[in-house]
XYZ file of C-alpha atoms in Angstrom:
444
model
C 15.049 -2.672 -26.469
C 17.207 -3.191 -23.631
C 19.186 0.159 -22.547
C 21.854 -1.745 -20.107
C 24.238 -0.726 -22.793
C 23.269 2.825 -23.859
C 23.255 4.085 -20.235
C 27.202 4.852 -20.468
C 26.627 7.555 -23.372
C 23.438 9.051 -21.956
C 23.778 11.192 -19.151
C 20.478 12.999 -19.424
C 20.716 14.421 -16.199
C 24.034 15.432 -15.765
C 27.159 13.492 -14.747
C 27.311 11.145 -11.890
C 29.316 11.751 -8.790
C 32.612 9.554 -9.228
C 32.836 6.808 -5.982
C 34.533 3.604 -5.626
C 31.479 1.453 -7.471
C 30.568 -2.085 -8.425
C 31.611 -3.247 -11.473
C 27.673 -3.226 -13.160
C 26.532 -0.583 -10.649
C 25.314 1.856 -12.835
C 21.682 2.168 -13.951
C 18.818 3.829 -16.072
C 17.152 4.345 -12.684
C 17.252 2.708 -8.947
C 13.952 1.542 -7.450
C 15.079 1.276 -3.097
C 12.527 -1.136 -1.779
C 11.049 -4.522 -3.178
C 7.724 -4.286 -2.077
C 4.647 -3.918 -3.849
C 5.524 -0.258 -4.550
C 9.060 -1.103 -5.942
C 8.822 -3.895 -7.600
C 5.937 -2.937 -9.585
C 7.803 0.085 -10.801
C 10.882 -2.147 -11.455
C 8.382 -4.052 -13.485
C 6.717 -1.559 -15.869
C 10.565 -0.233 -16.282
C 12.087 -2.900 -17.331
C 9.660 -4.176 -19.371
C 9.810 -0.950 -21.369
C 13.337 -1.559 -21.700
C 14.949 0.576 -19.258
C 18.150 -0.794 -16.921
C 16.846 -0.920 -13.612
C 18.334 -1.795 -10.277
C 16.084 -2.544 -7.444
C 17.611 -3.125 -3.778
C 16.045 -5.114 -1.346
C 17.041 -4.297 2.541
C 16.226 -8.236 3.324
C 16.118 -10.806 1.964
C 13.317 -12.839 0.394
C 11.090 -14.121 1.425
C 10.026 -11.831 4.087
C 7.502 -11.046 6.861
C 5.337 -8.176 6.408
C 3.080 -6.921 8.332
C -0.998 -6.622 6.235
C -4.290 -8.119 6.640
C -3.419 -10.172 3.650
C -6.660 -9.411 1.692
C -6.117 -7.648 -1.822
C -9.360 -5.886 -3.234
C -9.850 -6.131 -7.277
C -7.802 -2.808 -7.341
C -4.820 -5.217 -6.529
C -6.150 -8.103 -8.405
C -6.249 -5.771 -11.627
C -2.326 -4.596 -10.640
C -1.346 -8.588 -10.309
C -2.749 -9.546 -13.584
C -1.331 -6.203 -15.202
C 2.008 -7.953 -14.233
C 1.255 -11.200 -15.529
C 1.286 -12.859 -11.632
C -0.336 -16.341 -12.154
C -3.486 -15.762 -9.535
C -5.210 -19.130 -9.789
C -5.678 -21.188 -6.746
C -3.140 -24.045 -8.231
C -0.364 -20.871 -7.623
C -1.644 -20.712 -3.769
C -4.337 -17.926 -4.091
C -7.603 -17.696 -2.427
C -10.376 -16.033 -4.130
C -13.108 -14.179 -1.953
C -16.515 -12.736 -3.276
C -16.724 -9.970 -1.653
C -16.577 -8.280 1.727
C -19.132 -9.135 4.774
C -20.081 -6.232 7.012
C -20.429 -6.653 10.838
C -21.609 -4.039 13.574
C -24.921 -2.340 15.429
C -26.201 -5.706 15.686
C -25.976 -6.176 11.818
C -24.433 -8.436 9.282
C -24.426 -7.187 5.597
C -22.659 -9.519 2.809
C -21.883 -7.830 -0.231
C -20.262 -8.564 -3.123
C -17.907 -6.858 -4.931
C -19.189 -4.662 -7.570
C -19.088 -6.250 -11.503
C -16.990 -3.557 -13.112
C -15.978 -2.841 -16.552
C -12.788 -1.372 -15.045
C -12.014 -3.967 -11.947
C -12.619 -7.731 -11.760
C -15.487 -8.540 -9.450
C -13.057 -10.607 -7.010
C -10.513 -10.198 -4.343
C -7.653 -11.986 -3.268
C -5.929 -13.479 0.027
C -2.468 -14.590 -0.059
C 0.229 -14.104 2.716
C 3.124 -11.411 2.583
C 5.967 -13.432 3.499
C 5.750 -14.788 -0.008
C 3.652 -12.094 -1.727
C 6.162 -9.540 -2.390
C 8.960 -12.385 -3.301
C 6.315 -12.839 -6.282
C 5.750 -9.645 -7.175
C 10.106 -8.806 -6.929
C 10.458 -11.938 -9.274
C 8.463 -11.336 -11.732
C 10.451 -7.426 -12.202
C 13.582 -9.772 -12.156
C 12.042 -11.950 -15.192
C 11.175 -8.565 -16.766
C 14.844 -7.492 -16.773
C 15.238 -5.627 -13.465
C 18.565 -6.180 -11.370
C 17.905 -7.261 -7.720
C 19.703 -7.180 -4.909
C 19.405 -8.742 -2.140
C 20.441 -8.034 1.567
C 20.881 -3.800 0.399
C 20.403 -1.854 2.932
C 20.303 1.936 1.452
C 22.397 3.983 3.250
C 21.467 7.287 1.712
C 21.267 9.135 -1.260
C 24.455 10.788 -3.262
C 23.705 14.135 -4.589
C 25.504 16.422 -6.751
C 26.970 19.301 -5.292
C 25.970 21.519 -8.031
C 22.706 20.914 -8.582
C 21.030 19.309 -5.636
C 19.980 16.348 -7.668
C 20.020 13.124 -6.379
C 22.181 10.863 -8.747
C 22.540 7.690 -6.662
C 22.452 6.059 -2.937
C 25.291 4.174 -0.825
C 24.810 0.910 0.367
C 25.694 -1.644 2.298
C 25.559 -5.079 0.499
C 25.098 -8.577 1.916
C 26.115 -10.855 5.334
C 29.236 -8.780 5.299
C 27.881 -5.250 5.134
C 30.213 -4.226 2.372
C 30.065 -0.542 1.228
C 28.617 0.265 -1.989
C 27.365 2.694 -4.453
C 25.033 3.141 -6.870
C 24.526 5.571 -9.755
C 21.379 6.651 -11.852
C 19.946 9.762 -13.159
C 16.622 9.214 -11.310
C 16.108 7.536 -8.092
C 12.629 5.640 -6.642
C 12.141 5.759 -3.464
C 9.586 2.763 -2.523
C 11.271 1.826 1.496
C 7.905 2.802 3.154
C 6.847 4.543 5.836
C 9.990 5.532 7.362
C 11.631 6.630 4.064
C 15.027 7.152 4.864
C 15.915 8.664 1.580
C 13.045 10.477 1.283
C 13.790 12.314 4.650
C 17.553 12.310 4.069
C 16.129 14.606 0.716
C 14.393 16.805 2.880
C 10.828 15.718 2.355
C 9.177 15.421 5.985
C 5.737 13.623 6.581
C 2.545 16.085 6.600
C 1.085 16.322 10.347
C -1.995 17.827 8.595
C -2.523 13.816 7.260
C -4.411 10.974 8.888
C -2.224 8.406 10.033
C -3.384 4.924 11.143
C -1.874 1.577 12.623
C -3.067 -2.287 11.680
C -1.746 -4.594 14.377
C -2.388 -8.649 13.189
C -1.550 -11.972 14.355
C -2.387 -15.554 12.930
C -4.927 -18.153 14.007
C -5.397 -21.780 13.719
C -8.949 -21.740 12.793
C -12.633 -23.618 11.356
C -13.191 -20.027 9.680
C -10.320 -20.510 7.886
C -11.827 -21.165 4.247
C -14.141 -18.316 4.395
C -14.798 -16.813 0.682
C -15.815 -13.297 1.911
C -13.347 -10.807 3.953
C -15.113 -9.650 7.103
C -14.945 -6.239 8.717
C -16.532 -5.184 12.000
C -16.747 -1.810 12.266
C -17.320 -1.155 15.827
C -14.352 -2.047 17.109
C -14.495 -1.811 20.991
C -11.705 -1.411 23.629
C -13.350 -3.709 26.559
C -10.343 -3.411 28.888
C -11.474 -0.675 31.262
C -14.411 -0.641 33.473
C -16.421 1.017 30.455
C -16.358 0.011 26.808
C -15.517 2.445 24.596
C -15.876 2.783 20.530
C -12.298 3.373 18.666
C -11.877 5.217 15.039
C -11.333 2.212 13.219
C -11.818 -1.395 12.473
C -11.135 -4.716 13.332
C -10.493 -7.303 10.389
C -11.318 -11.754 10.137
C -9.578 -12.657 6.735
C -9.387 -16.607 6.362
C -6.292 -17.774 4.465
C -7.596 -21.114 3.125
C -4.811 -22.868 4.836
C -6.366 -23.844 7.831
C -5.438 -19.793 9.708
C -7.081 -16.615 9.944
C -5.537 -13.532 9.604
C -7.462 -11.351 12.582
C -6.378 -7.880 12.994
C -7.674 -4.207 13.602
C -6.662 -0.880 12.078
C -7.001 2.309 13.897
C -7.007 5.592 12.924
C -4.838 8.839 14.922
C -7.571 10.486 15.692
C -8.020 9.033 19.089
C -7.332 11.554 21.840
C -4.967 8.793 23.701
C -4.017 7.246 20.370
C -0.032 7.231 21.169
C -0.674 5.874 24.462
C -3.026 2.938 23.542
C -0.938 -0.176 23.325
C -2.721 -1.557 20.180
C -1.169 -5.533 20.899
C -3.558 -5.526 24.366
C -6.422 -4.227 22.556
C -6.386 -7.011 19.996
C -5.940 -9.363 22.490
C -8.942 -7.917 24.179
C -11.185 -8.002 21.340
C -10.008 -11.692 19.852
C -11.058 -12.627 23.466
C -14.837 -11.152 22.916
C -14.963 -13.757 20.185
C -17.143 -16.768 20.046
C -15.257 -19.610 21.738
C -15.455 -21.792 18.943
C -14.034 -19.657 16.084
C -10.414 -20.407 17.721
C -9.072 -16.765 18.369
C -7.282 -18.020 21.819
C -3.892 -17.719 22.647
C -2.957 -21.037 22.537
C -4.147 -21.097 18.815
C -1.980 -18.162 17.941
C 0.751 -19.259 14.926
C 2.315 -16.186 15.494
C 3.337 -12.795 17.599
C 1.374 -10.376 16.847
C 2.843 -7.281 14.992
C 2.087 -3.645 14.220
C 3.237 -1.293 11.203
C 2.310 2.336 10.327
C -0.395 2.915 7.889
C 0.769 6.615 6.133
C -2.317 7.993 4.375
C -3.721 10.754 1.694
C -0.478 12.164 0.621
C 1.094 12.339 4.002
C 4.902 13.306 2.603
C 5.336 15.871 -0.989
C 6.206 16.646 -2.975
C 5.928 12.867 -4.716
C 8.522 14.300 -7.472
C 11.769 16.574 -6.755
C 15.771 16.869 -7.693
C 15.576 13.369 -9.514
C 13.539 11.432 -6.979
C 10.329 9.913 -7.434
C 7.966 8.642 -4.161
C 5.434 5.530 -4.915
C 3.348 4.050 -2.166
C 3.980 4.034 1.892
C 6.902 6.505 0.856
C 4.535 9.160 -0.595
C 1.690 8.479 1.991
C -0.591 6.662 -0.629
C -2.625 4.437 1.578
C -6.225 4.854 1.141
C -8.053 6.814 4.531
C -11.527 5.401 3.883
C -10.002 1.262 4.334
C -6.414 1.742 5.253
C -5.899 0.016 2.013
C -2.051 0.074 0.660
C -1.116 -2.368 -1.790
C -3.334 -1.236 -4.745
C -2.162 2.513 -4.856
C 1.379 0.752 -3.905
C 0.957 -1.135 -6.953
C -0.774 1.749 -8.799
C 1.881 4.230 -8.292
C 4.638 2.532 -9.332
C 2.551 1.906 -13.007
C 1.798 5.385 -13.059
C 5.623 6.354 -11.762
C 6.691 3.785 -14.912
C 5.058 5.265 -17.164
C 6.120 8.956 -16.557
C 10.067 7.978 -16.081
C 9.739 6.154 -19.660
C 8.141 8.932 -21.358
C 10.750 11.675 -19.563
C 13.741 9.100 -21.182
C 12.287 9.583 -24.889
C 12.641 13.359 -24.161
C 15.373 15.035 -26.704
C 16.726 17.662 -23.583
C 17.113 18.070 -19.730
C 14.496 21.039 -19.599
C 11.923 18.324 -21.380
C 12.664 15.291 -19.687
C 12.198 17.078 -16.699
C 9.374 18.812 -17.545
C 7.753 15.415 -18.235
C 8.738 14.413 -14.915
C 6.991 17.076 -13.079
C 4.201 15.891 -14.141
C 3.918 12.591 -11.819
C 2.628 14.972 -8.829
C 0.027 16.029 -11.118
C -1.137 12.687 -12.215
C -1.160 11.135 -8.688
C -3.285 14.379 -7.425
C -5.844 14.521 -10.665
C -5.973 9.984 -9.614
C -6.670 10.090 -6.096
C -6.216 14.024 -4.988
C -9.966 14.689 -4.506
C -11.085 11.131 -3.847
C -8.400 11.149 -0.700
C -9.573 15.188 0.506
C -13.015 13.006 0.705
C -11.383 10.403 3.156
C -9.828 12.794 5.227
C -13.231 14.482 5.871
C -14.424 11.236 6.255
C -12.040 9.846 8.970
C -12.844 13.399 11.215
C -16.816 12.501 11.476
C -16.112 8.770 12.728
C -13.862 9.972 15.365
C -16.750 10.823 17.105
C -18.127 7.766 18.871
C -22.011 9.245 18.637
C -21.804 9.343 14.404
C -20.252 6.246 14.778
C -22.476 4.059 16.491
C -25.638 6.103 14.446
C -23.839 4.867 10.976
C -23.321 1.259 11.746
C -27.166 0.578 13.544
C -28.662 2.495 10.575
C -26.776 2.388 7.989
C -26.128 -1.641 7.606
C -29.756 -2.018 7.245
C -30.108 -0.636 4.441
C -28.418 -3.326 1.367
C -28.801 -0.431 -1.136
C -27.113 2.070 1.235
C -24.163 0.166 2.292
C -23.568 -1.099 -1.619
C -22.457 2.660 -1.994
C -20.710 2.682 0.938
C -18.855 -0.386 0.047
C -18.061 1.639 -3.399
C -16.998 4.376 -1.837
C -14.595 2.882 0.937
C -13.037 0.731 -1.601
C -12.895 2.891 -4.113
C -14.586 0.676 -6.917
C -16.393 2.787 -9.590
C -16.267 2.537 -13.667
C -14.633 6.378 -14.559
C -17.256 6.097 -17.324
C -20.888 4.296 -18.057
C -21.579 3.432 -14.822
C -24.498 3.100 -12.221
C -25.647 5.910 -10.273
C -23.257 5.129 -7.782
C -20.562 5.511 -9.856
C -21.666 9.169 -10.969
C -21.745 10.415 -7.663
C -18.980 9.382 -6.453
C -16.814 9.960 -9.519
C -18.304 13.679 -9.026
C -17.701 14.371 -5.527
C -13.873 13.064 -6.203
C -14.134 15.330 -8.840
C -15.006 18.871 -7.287
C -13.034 17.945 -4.012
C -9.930 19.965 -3.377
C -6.894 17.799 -4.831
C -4.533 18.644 -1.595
């Protein structure tokens, strides 16, 4: 059932602030950002027949800076959507992921899961999230285009949040929006998340990927490969960084090479992370193509905000899904699945809190998204954190990759771990142990 038409006698939350507005401005709920984050919760909405806007700050399709490769955690989020994945639609399957440093080269497969599909995914994000912001417009969600949120409207009285201003299109024309609830999916910087008061968490790992585009022969590789000794060669001595350097071929004759880094570098703000790609691309082997002259692109950088970085992810009326709430995963830098994942999981709550008879249960239902996200990934991320404080010392570092990459069973845990790929019930050994060290770790 659609609700486009029931949202003018059902005020749940109160009455809206009166502004100038558009003529069909007024919604169930407003998702700000169509990436991966937003458009998946404009998705699940509309699809369970709630009147959703969602405003795009660009327009499609768009650059973006990733590495491009999606893990099954994203692959089971795409087909949860109905995305056609098959290599007719432009996607490149891989097998698994190939693991490079001390000396060593591992190749592992992903894991065969009842609860994940036992392949990844490459495809590039200047027409990813144009797929993704479609298929919520198919489902019934409203897009604009070319809306740049200016900031949130709240009510006086209450502190709620019960819209956002806008500008809209070439022109820049001054808008407004109104909804009872209000989704904040604009990433990392989160204007409207810090314009309601809810500042980023120094206490939280915080990374950078920096990535450019090669012509390349390694182009139609079917594993993603990550070197974990990723060395800045520029000085007079080498020296080990907290992080990881990236070769994902994109089947179209380019490879997307790129490095993530973590903050726990002593000169981390000083580094300039463009040089030290360019550095390590020129330690490659001649023939793979990782020259300048082969570059189809500059090479750009983004913030990676990790393990809950900004909370709390629910208050006054506005909901946080991915970069916005700090979901990205500190063990692989990973974003787009717990993008994806949070804005299901956001979906699902705002339905149920709609079906609620009164304010005080709708909104009790809605308090419960913080809880869900920290029971999901609370313990599993107080793991990563500890995790990305030992390999910012160079010694453990070095020790893990010699050692460690020699031993297939080892590293098939490891690989589990990092990419958080485990059956919740009747699995392996693996799967228990990691499943119970998520589980008794402190859900911060």
């Amino acid at each position: 059932m659609s609700s486009a038409g029931r949202h003018a006698d059902f005020e749940p939350w109160g009455d809206p602030v009166v502004t100038e507005p558009l003529a069909d401005n007024t919604a169930d709920v407003i998702v700000v950002g169509a990436g991966p984050a937003g458009s998946t919760t404009a998705y699940h909405l509309a699809r369970s027949g709630l009147d959703v806007l969602l405003l795009e700050k660009t327009e499609f399709p768009r650059e973006k800076v990733c590495g491009d490769g999606l893990t099954p955690r994203a692959v089971k989020q795409l087909v949860a959507m109905g995305i056609d994945i098959s290599e007719e639609a432009g996607w490149l399957r891989n097998k698994g992921l190939r693991i490079i440093g001390g000396g060593n080269r591992l190749q592992l497969d992903w894991p065969d899961l009842a609860s994940f599909p036992n392949y990844g995914l490459v495809r590039k994000r200047d027409d990813f999230d144009e797929q993704l912001a479609r298929q919520a417009q198919k489902a019934g969600a409203r897009l604009y285009e070319r809306c740049n949120v200016s900031g949130p409207i709240v009510d006086d009285r209450t502190g709620r949040i019960t819209g956002v201003t806008a500008k809209l299109g070439v022109e820049k024309r001054e808008v407004t929006f109104h909804a009872p609830l209000v989704v904040a999916a604009d990433g990392n910087s989160t204007r409207l998340s810090l314009a309601m008061g809810l500042h980023r968490r120094e206490d939280r790992p915080m990374g950078v990927a920096v990535r450019t585009y090669f012509e390349s022969p390694r182009h139609d590789d079917d594993y993603l490969e990550s070197w974990l000794e990723l060395w800045d060669r520029r000085g007079s001595e080498k020296r080990l960084l907290p992080g990881y350097g990236w070769i994902f071929g994109m089947g179209d004759g380019t490879s997307n090479v790129g490095l993530g880094v973590l903050n726990t570098s002593a000169d981390f703000k000083e580094l300039d992370w463009r040089e030290v790609l360019k550095a390590w691309c020129a330690s490659m082997p001649e023939e793979w193509g990782y020259t300048p002259e082969n570059m189809t692109g500059p090479i750009r950088g983004a913030a990676l905000p990790m393990a809950f970085n900004r909370q709390p992810h629910y208050t006054k009326g506005l909901l946080l899904v991915g970069d916005a709430g700090g979901l990205v995963n500190p063990f692989n830098g990973e974003g787009i699945a717990y993008a994806m994942e949070s804005g299901q999981i956001a979906a699902d709550v705002v339905v149920q809190a709609f079906a609620r008879a009164t304010p005080a249960q709708r909104e009790l239902a809605l308090r419960n998204y913080p809880r869900i996200l920290k029971d999901t990934y609370g313990g599993y991320y107080t793991l990563g954190r500890a995790f990305v404080k030992i390999i910012a010392n160079q010694k453990v570092m070095q020790i893990g990759t010699q050692r460690g990459l020699t031993h297939p069973v080892m590293m098939k845990f490891v690989l589990k771990l990092l990419a958080n790929l485990t059956d919740p019930t009747g699995g392996d050994a693996m799967d228990r142990v990691i499943n119970a060290l998520s589980k008794v770790a402190p859900k911060a």
